[in-house]
């Protein structure tokens, strides 16, 4: 494993955790749209942490999500339910950020926040099992 890949992955995973913490704080302060935004970015940075090992990156969120789906979900390495979590988070973030009069419910924000934590844990374990401990 290249040290650069691990360093980049670790940095992105830390960003994901910071975004998750920000999502929790904004949720607790009833800032639901902001919580949805930050929880989505927790998903996004977690995926990018994984993709650092593939030397893949893109500024386009749809490209990152598509690559994750093709290389990890379609191949059976990661369950489809995790792709669905990510896709729903992306959709909610887009609606919340860009659609006038779209209102996030407390239940939606809570679900996305919880899913982001589960997703980060999954990605962190996948990296540990497939890259860190194998010395790749």
XYZ file of C-alpha atoms in Angstrom:
136
model
C 0.000 0.000 0.000
C 1.229 3.411 -0.872
C 1.661 5.729 2.100
C 0.050 8.515 0.063
C -3.104 6.452 -0.434
C -3.393 5.668 3.268
C -2.699 9.275 4.252
C -5.319 10.560 1.824
C -7.836 7.935 2.904
C -7.275 8.707 6.587
C -7.719 12.430 5.917
C -10.972 11.873 4.049
C -12.283 9.513 6.722
C -11.542 12.150 9.349
C -13.474 14.699 7.261
C -16.393 12.258 7.125
C -16.385 11.944 10.908
C -16.214 15.721 11.334
C -19.155 16.130 8.969
C -21.085 13.524 10.940
C -20.401 15.427 14.153
C -21.556 18.670 12.514
C -24.706 16.880 11.328
C -25.425 15.765 14.899
C -24.944 19.270 16.283
C -27.144 20.904 13.656
C -29.799 18.218 14.177
C -29.800 18.865 17.922
C -30.305 22.570 17.180
C -33.265 21.773 14.888
C -31.396 22.893 11.771
C -32.653 19.955 9.731
C -31.619 21.094 6.248
C -28.093 21.761 7.491
C -28.031 18.373 9.201
C -29.052 16.655 5.958
C -26.328 18.555 4.119
C -23.581 17.640 6.595
C -24.706 14.018 6.906
C -24.591 13.685 3.112
C -21.044 15.023 3.110
C -20.185 12.447 5.771
C -21.268 9.766 3.271
C -19.414 11.475 0.429
C -16.096 11.834 2.228
C -16.319 8.243 3.486
C -16.729 7.002 -0.098
C -13.809 9.153 -1.204
C -11.722 7.642 1.626
C -12.335 4.213 0.123
C -11.714 5.380 -3.438
C -8.324 6.802 -2.452
C -7.086 3.202 -2.558
C -8.299 2.919 -6.166
C -6.587 6.180 -7.115
C -9.993 7.430 -8.281
C -11.451 10.840 -7.597
C -13.778 13.299 -9.236
C -15.196 16.684 -8.375
C -18.580 15.445 -9.628
C -20.532 13.766 -6.880
C -22.459 11.656 -9.387
C -19.166 10.286 -10.755
C -17.945 9.305 -7.290
C -21.271 7.649 -6.473
C -21.370 5.895 -9.855
C -17.834 4.568 -9.471
C -18.636 3.284 -5.973
C -21.699 1.521 -7.362
C -19.819 -0.056 -10.277
C -16.678 -1.124 -8.424
C -18.027 -2.081 -5.008
C -21.788 -2.651 -5.096
C -22.294 -4.260 -8.523
C -19.363 -6.585 -7.789
C -20.872 -7.670 -4.461
C -18.055 -6.275 -2.332
C -20.508 -3.976 -0.529
C -24.244 -4.558 -0.113
C -26.811 -2.785 -2.281
C -28.495 -1.335 0.784
C -25.442 0.864 1.360
C -25.593 2.237 -2.167
C -29.287 2.968 -1.599
C -28.435 4.850 1.608
C -25.862 6.922 -0.260
C -28.177 7.608 -3.210
C -31.024 8.674 -0.899
C -28.663 10.949 1.030
C -27.504 12.563 -2.216
C -31.099 13.066 -3.368
C -32.186 14.606 -0.059
C -29.163 16.896 0.000
C -29.883 18.083 -3.542
C -33.547 18.750 -2.770
C -32.753 20.418 0.524
C -30.044 22.641 -0.946
C -31.571 23.542 -4.301
C -35.355 23.115 -4.332
C -37.365 26.072 -3.168
C -39.836 25.280 -0.413
C -38.501 21.762 0.153
C -38.741 21.009 3.836
C -36.857 18.202 5.543
C -38.762 16.373 8.254
C -37.189 15.534 11.573
C -37.623 11.824 10.774
C -35.823 12.176 7.425
C -32.953 14.073 9.003
C -32.670 11.538 11.846
C -32.685 8.581 9.440
C -30.014 10.144 7.247
C -27.901 11.005 10.275
C -28.137 7.442 11.597
C -27.417 5.972 8.159
C -24.342 8.167 7.776
C -22.902 6.734 10.992
C -23.578 3.175 9.832
C -22.046 3.936 6.430
C -18.868 5.427 7.885
C -18.453 2.387 10.132
C -18.887 0.075 7.128
C -16.326 1.947 5.026
C -13.845 2.118 7.887
C -14.145 -1.640 8.473
C -13.872 -2.381 4.754
C -10.677 -0.344 4.519
C -9.221 -2.052 7.594
C -10.105 -5.526 6.318
C -9.061 -5.077 2.697
C -6.244 -2.565 2.734
C -4.725 -1.771 6.111
C -4.395 -5.260 7.575
C -3.392 -6.821 4.271
C -0.595 -4.329 3.841
C -1.866 -3.093 0.489
